[in-house]
Coordinates of C-alpha atoms (C1' of nucleotides) in Angstrom, one line a residue:
Chain M
M16 CA -85.0 -95.3 100.7
P17 CA -86.2 -95.9 104.1
E18 CA -82.6 -96.8 106.4
L19 CA -83.2 -97.5 110.0
P20 CA -84.8 -94.7 111.5
E21 CA -87.6 -94.3 109.3
V22 CA -88.2 -98.4 108.9
E23 CA -88.2 -98.1 113.2
T24 CA -90.4 -95.1 112.9
V25 CA -93.3 -97.1 110.9
R26 CA -92.4 -99.9 113.9
R27 CA -93.2 -97.7 116.2
G28 CA -96.5 -96.3 114.7
L29 CA -97.7 -99.8 113.8
K30 CA -97.0 -101.8 117.4
D31 CA -99.0 -98.8 118.9
L32 CA -102.0 -99.4 115.6
I33 CA -102.6 -103.4 115.0
V34 CA -101.0 -105.4 118.3
G35 CA -104.3 -107.3 118.9
K36 CA -105.6 -106.7 116.7
T37 CA -107.2 -109.8 114.3
V38 CA -107.1 -110.1 110.9
S39 CA -110.1 -110.6 108.9
R40 CA -109.0 -111.1 105.4
A41 CA -105.8 -110.8 102.9
L42 CA -105.7 -109.4 100.1
V43 CA -102.9 -109.4 97.5
R44 CA -102.7 -107.5 94.4
D45 CA -99.3 -107.8 92.7
S46 CA -98.2 -111.9 93.6
P47 CA -95.4 -112.5 93.1
K48 CA -93.2 -109.7 92.7
S49 CA -94.6 -108.1 95.6
F50 CA -95.6 -110.9 97.9
P51 CA -94.0 -114.6 96.7
N52 CA -96.1 -117.0 98.9
E53 CA -99.2 -118.7 97.1
I54 CA -102.2 -116.5 97.9
S55 CA -104.8 -118.9 98.4
V56 CA -102.1 -120.0 101.5
V57 CA -101.9 -116.4 102.6
E58 CA -105.0 -115.6 102.8
S59 CA -106.0 -118.9 104.9
F60 CA -103.0 -118.3 106.9
L61 CA -104.0 -114.8 107.6
Y62 CA -107.4 -115.5 108.5
K63 CA -108.3 -115.1 112.3
S64 CA -104.7 -114.6 113.1
K65 CA -104.3 -112.1 115.6
I66 CA -100.7 -109.4 115.7
T67 CA -98.9 -109.9 118.7
D68 CA -95.8 -108.0 117.9
V69 CA -94.0 -105.6 115.6
R70 CA -90.0 -106.0 115.2
R71 CA -87.5 -104.9 113.3
R72 CA -84.1 -106.0 112.4
A73 CA -81.9 -103.5 110.2
K74 CA -84.4 -102.6 107.5
V75 CA -87.1 -105.0 107.9
L76 CA -90.4 -105.1 109.4
I77 CA -91.5 -108.3 110.9
I78 CA -95.0 -108.4 112.4
D79 CA -96.0 -111.5 114.0
L80 CA -98.8 -113.6 114.3
S81 CA -100.4 -115.5 116.9
T82 CA -99.9 -118.7 114.6
G83 CA -96.8 -119.1 114.8
Y84 CA -95.5 -117.2 111.5
S85 CA -94.8 -113.5 110.9
L86 CA -95.1 -111.3 108.1
V87 CA -92.1 -110.3 106.7
I88 CA -91.2 -106.9 104.8
H89 CA -89.1 -104.9 103.4
L90 CA -89.5 -101.8 102.0
K91 CA -86.6 -100.9 99.8
M92 CA -87.0 -97.5 98.1
T93 CA -90.5 -96.9 97.5
G94 CA -92.5 -99.3 99.9
Q95 CA -94.5 -97.6 102.0
L96 CA -97.0 -99.3 105.3
V97 CA -99.8 -97.4 106.4
F98 CA -102.9 -98.4 108.2
V99 CA -106.2 -97.0 108.7
D100 CA -109.0 -97.8 111.3
A101 CA -112.2 -97.5 110.1
E102 CA -113.6 -93.7 111.3
D103 CA -110.6 -92.6 108.7
R104 CA -111.8 -94.5 105.9
F105 CA -115.7 -94.4 106.1
G106 CA -115.6 -91.0 107.7
A107 CA -115.5 -87.9 106.3
G108 CA -112.6 -85.0 105.8
H109 CA -109.0 -86.2 106.3
P110 CA -105.6 -84.5 107.0
N111 CA -104.3 -83.0 104.1
D112 CA -100.7 -84.0 104.8
S113 CA -101.6 -87.9 105.6
L114 CA -102.1 -90.8 102.6
V115 CA -105.3 -91.4 104.9
G116 CA -108.5 -91.3 102.7
K117 CA -106.6 -92.0 99.7
L118 CA -105.8 -94.9 100.1
P119 CA -106.2 -98.0 98.7
D120 CA -104.3 -96.6 95.7
R121 CA -102.5 -97.9 92.6
S122 CA -99.4 -98.6 94.3
T123 CA -101.1 -100.3 96.6
R124 CA -99.8 -104.4 96.5
V125 CA -101.2 -106.0 99.6
E126 CA -104.5 -105.0 101.9
I127 CA -104.3 -106.7 105.6
H128 CA -108.1 -105.9 106.6
F129 CA -109.2 -106.2 110.6
E130 CA -112.1 -107.4 112.3
D131 CA -112.4 -103.7 113.2
G132 CA -112.1 -102.5 110.3
G133 CA -109.2 -101.0 110.1
V134 CA -106.9 -101.8 106.8
L135 CA -103.2 -102.1 107.1
Y136 CA -101.6 -101.3 103.0
F137 CA -98.5 -102.2 101.7
N138 CA -97.9 -99.6 98.9
D139 CA -94.7 -99.9 96.5
Q140 CA -94.5 -97.9 93.8
R141 CA -91.7 -99.2 92.1
K142 CA -92.7 -102.7 93.3
F143 CA -89.2 -103.8 94.8
G144 CA -90.1 -104.0 98.1
W145 CA -91.6 -107.2 99.2
V146 CA -93.9 -109.2 101.8
R147 CA -93.8 -112.0 102.6
L148 CA -94.9 -114.9 105.3
L149 CA -92.8 -117.5 107.2
P150 CA -92.9 -119.5 110.4
T151 CA -91.4 -117.2 113.0
A152 CA -88.7 -119.3 113.8
E153 CA -87.5 -119.5 110.1
I154 CA -86.5 -115.8 109.4
E155 CA -83.3 -115.7 110.6
L156 CA -82.6 -118.5 108.4
L157 CA -83.0 -116.2 105.4
P158 CA -79.6 -115.5 104.1
F159 CA -79.9 -111.9 104.7
F160 CA -80.3 -113.1 108.5
Q161 CA -77.5 -114.7 108.1
K162 CA -75.0 -112.5 107.0
V163 CA -76.8 -108.8 108.4
G164 CA -74.8 -106.9 111.0
P165 CA -74.6 -105.8 114.5
E166 CA -77.8 -103.4 115.7
P167 CA -76.3 -99.5 115.8
L168 CA -78.4 -98.0 118.0
E169 CA -78.4 -101.4 120.5
D170 CA -76.7 -100.5 123.9
G171 CA -74.4 -103.0 123.4
Y172 CA -72.3 -102.1 120.3
A173 CA -69.4 -100.8 120.5
W174 CA -67.1 -98.4 118.4
E175 CA -64.6 -101.8 118.1
M176 CA -67.5 -103.9 116.6
L177 CA -67.0 -101.2 113.4
K178 CA -63.0 -100.6 113.9
E179 CA -62.7 -105.0 113.3
K180 CA -65.2 -104.8 110.3
L181 CA -63.6 -102.2 109.1
A182 CA -60.0 -103.6 109.1
R183 CA -61.0 -106.6 107.3
R184 CA -62.1 -104.2 104.1
K185 CA -58.7 -103.6 102.2
K186 CA -59.9 -102.2 99.0
T187 CA -63.1 -100.0 99.2
S188 CA -64.4 -97.1 100.2
I189 CA -66.1 -96.0 103.6
K190 CA -68.7 -95.4 102.4
A191 CA -69.2 -98.3 100.6
A192 CA -68.3 -100.9 103.6
L193 CA -70.9 -98.2 105.3
L194 CA -73.7 -99.2 102.8
D195 CA -72.6 -102.7 103.0
Q196 CA -75.2 -104.5 105.6
S197 CA -72.8 -107.3 106.6
V198 CA -70.8 -104.3 108.5
V199 CA -73.4 -102.1 110.2
A200 CA -77.2 -102.9 110.0
G201 CA -79.6 -100.3 108.5
I202 CA -77.6 -97.8 107.5
G203 CA -78.2 -96.1 103.7
N204 CA -77.4 -93.2 101.3
I205 CA -78.2 -90.7 103.7
Y206 CA -76.8 -91.7 107.0
A207 CA -73.3 -92.6 105.4
D208 CA -73.3 -89.2 104.2
E209 CA -74.4 -87.4 107.3
S210 CA -72.8 -89.3 109.8
L211 CA -69.5 -88.9 107.2
W212 CA -69.9 -85.6 107.7
G213 CA -70.3 -85.3 111.2
A214 CA -66.9 -87.1 111.0
K215 CA -65.4 -85.6 108.9
V216 CA -63.9 -87.9 106.8
D217 CA -63.9 -88.3 102.8
P218 CA -66.7 -91.0 102.3
R219 CA -64.1 -92.4 99.3
R220 CA -61.2 -93.0 101.9
L221 CA -60.3 -96.3 102.5
A222 CA -62.5 -98.3 105.0
G223 CA -59.3 -99.4 106.5
S224 CA -57.5 -96.2 106.3
L225 CA -59.8 -94.7 109.5
T226 CA -58.1 -93.9 112.4
D227 CA -59.0 -95.3 116.0
E228 CA -60.3 -91.3 116.4
E229 CA -62.1 -91.0 113.4
I230 CA -64.1 -95.2 113.9
K231 CA -64.6 -93.3 117.1
L232 CA -66.3 -90.2 116.1
L233 CA -67.8 -92.1 113.0
Y234 CA -69.6 -94.6 115.2
E235 CA -70.8 -91.6 117.2
Q236 CA -71.5 -89.7 114.1
I237 CA -73.3 -92.8 113.3
R238 CA -75.3 -93.4 116.3
F239 CA -76.3 -89.6 116.7
V240 CA -77.5 -88.7 113.0
M241 CA -79.8 -92.0 113.4
N242 CA -80.9 -91.4 117.1
L243 CA -82.3 -87.5 115.9
S244 CA -84.1 -89.0 112.7
I245 CA -86.3 -91.1 114.7
E246 CA -86.9 -88.4 117.2
K247 CA -87.9 -85.8 114.2
G248 CA -90.2 -89.3 112.8
G249 CA -87.8 -90.1 109.8
S250 CA -86.9 -87.9 106.8
T251 CA -89.5 -86.2 104.4
D252 CA -87.5 -87.4 101.4
R253 CA -89.3 -88.9 98.5
N254 CA -91.9 -91.6 99.2
Y255 CA -91.5 -92.2 103.3
V256 CA -94.7 -91.7 105.0
D257 CA -95.2 -92.9 108.4
A258 CA -97.4 -95.7 109.6
R259 CA -100.1 -93.6 109.4
G260 CA -99.3 -92.0 105.7
K261 CA -97.2 -89.2 107.6
K262 CA -93.7 -87.9 106.6
G263 CA -91.1 -86.8 108.8
S264 CA -89.0 -83.8 109.0
Y265 CA -85.5 -85.6 109.7
I266 CA -84.0 -83.9 106.1
D267 CA -84.8 -80.5 107.4
F268 CA -82.1 -81.2 109.2
A269 CA -79.8 -83.4 107.5
R270 CA -76.5 -81.2 106.9
V271 CA -75.1 -82.8 103.2
F272 CA -77.6 -84.8 102.1
R273 CA -79.0 -83.2 99.4
K274 CA -77.8 -79.9 100.1
E275 CA -75.4 -79.8 96.9
G276 CA -74.1 -76.4 96.4
Q277 CA -75.2 -74.9 99.7
P278 CA -72.6 -73.7 102.3
C279 CA -71.0 -76.4 104.7
H280 CA -72.4 -75.7 108.5
R281 CA -69.1 -76.2 109.4
C282 CA -66.8 -74.2 106.8
G283 CA -69.4 -72.4 104.7
S284 CA -67.9 -74.2 101.5
P285 CA -70.4 -75.0 99.1
I286 CA -71.2 -78.9 99.7
L287 CA -70.4 -80.8 97.0
K288 CA -72.0 -84.2 94.8
I289 CA -70.0 -87.1 93.3
R290 CA -71.3 -90.7 92.6
H291 CA -69.8 -93.1 93.6
A292 CA -69.8 -96.8 95.5
G293 CA -72.9 -96.4 93.1
R294 CA -74.4 -93.2 94.6
G295 CA -75.0 -89.8 95.0
T296 CA -72.3 -88.7 97.8
H297 CA -72.3 -85.3 99.2
Y298 CA -69.2 -84.2 101.1
C299 CA -67.9 -81.1 102.0
E300 CA -64.4 -81.5 100.3
V301 CA -62.9 -79.1 102.2
C302 CA -62.9 -80.4 106.2
Q303 CA -63.4 -84.1 104.9
V304 CA -60.6 -85.0 104.8
Chain T
dC27 C1' -63.2 -114.3 99.3
dA28 C1' -63.3 -109.0 98.9
dC29 C1' -65.1 -106.4 95.4
dT30 C1' -67.7 -103.9 91.3
dT31 C1' -71.1 -103.8 88.3
dG32 C1' -76.0 -104.7 86.7
dA33 C1' -80.8 -105.3 87.3
dC34 C1' -84.7 -105.2 89.1
dC35 C1' -89.4 -101.2 88.8
dT36 C1' -91.6 -96.6 87.7
dG37 C1' -92.4 -91.8 87.8
dT38 C1' -90.0 -87.2 88.1
dC39 C1' -87.1 -83.9 86.1
dC40 C1' -84.3 -81.8 82.1
dG41 C1' -82.9 -80.5 77.9
dC42 C1' -84.4 -80.4 73.4
Chain I
dT6 C1' -96.2 -79.8 74.8
dG7 C1' -94.1 -84.1 73.7
dC8 C1' -90.1 -86.9 74.4
dG9 C1' -85.9 -89.4 75.7
dG10 C1' -82.8 -90.3 78.7
dA11 C1' -80.9 -90.0 83.1
dC12 C1' -81.8 -90.5 88.2
dA13 C1' -83.7 -91.9 92.4
dG14 C1' -81.0 -96.1 95.9
dG15 C1' -81.7 -101.2 98.8
dT16 C1' -80.5 -105.8 97.9
dC17 C1' -78.8 -109.9 95.1
dA18 C1' -77.0 -112.5 91.5
dA19 C1' -73.2 -112.4 88.2
dG20 C1' -69.1 -110.9 87.2
dT21 C1' -63.3 -109.2 87.7

DNA sequence: CACTTGACCTGTCCGC
DNA sequence: TGCGGACAGGTCAAGT
């Protein structure tokens, strides 16, 4: 469920919290599922390495280390990356709206301890997510990185790039195309539904059937909803929390996602929820055509 | 190659 | 209250 805005929110938080820190110990609780590298290799490679940067590509987080290696992390649906500093780990009183003070818990798969006493927890209830250690230079060779599409929030992303990708999709729907990471990076179920509502396009339409005007509108809405969500700290949905273990507030601004039965903000008719492209799909049948 | 479906997991919710 | 089953949704492998 974490999509681009949630992963970006985690990235920003983590970057402020852990860059410059030195790893003292790594603890892998769920290998090889959540962390396929050999445990002893991970623990020895991480020891004394310093965090130099936290980056993101699509929904993947990259924590660069001073050794020329990086931790590459995908949260998939229920993954969390939460940093707890020494004071919060050992001090009294914790805010109730945060996971800080409650970790590790039974979903904790990996712990990265730092010399200053802080700990980065990778939690993942459903074990779909993963962490792996790779030479930084080899990340781009991963199959996912080879095929993933453009970053929609970067300055260089233009509506014509979306048009070009959609034009060659002859048989698939616009919703399925938006969920395809090779078309645009980082869109998942929430932002697919939200941007299609904003563009007034029926999610079941064939991807290649959109007019230039509709593609332009969709392109703008993709950027609008994801930027708004980042501003709001990501969504509140399900398991998502930021790097400090707190929920975001985007879902309060959602216009169709999980709004089935509620009136459409534009025309007042009830939002429908159907099953499409293997996903719960929310839309307004009156104003999305 | 384009596209769809099932598998991977576990917690939650709904109906009986 | 317990229990079975549907559902949640990102990505990949396997199938059409």
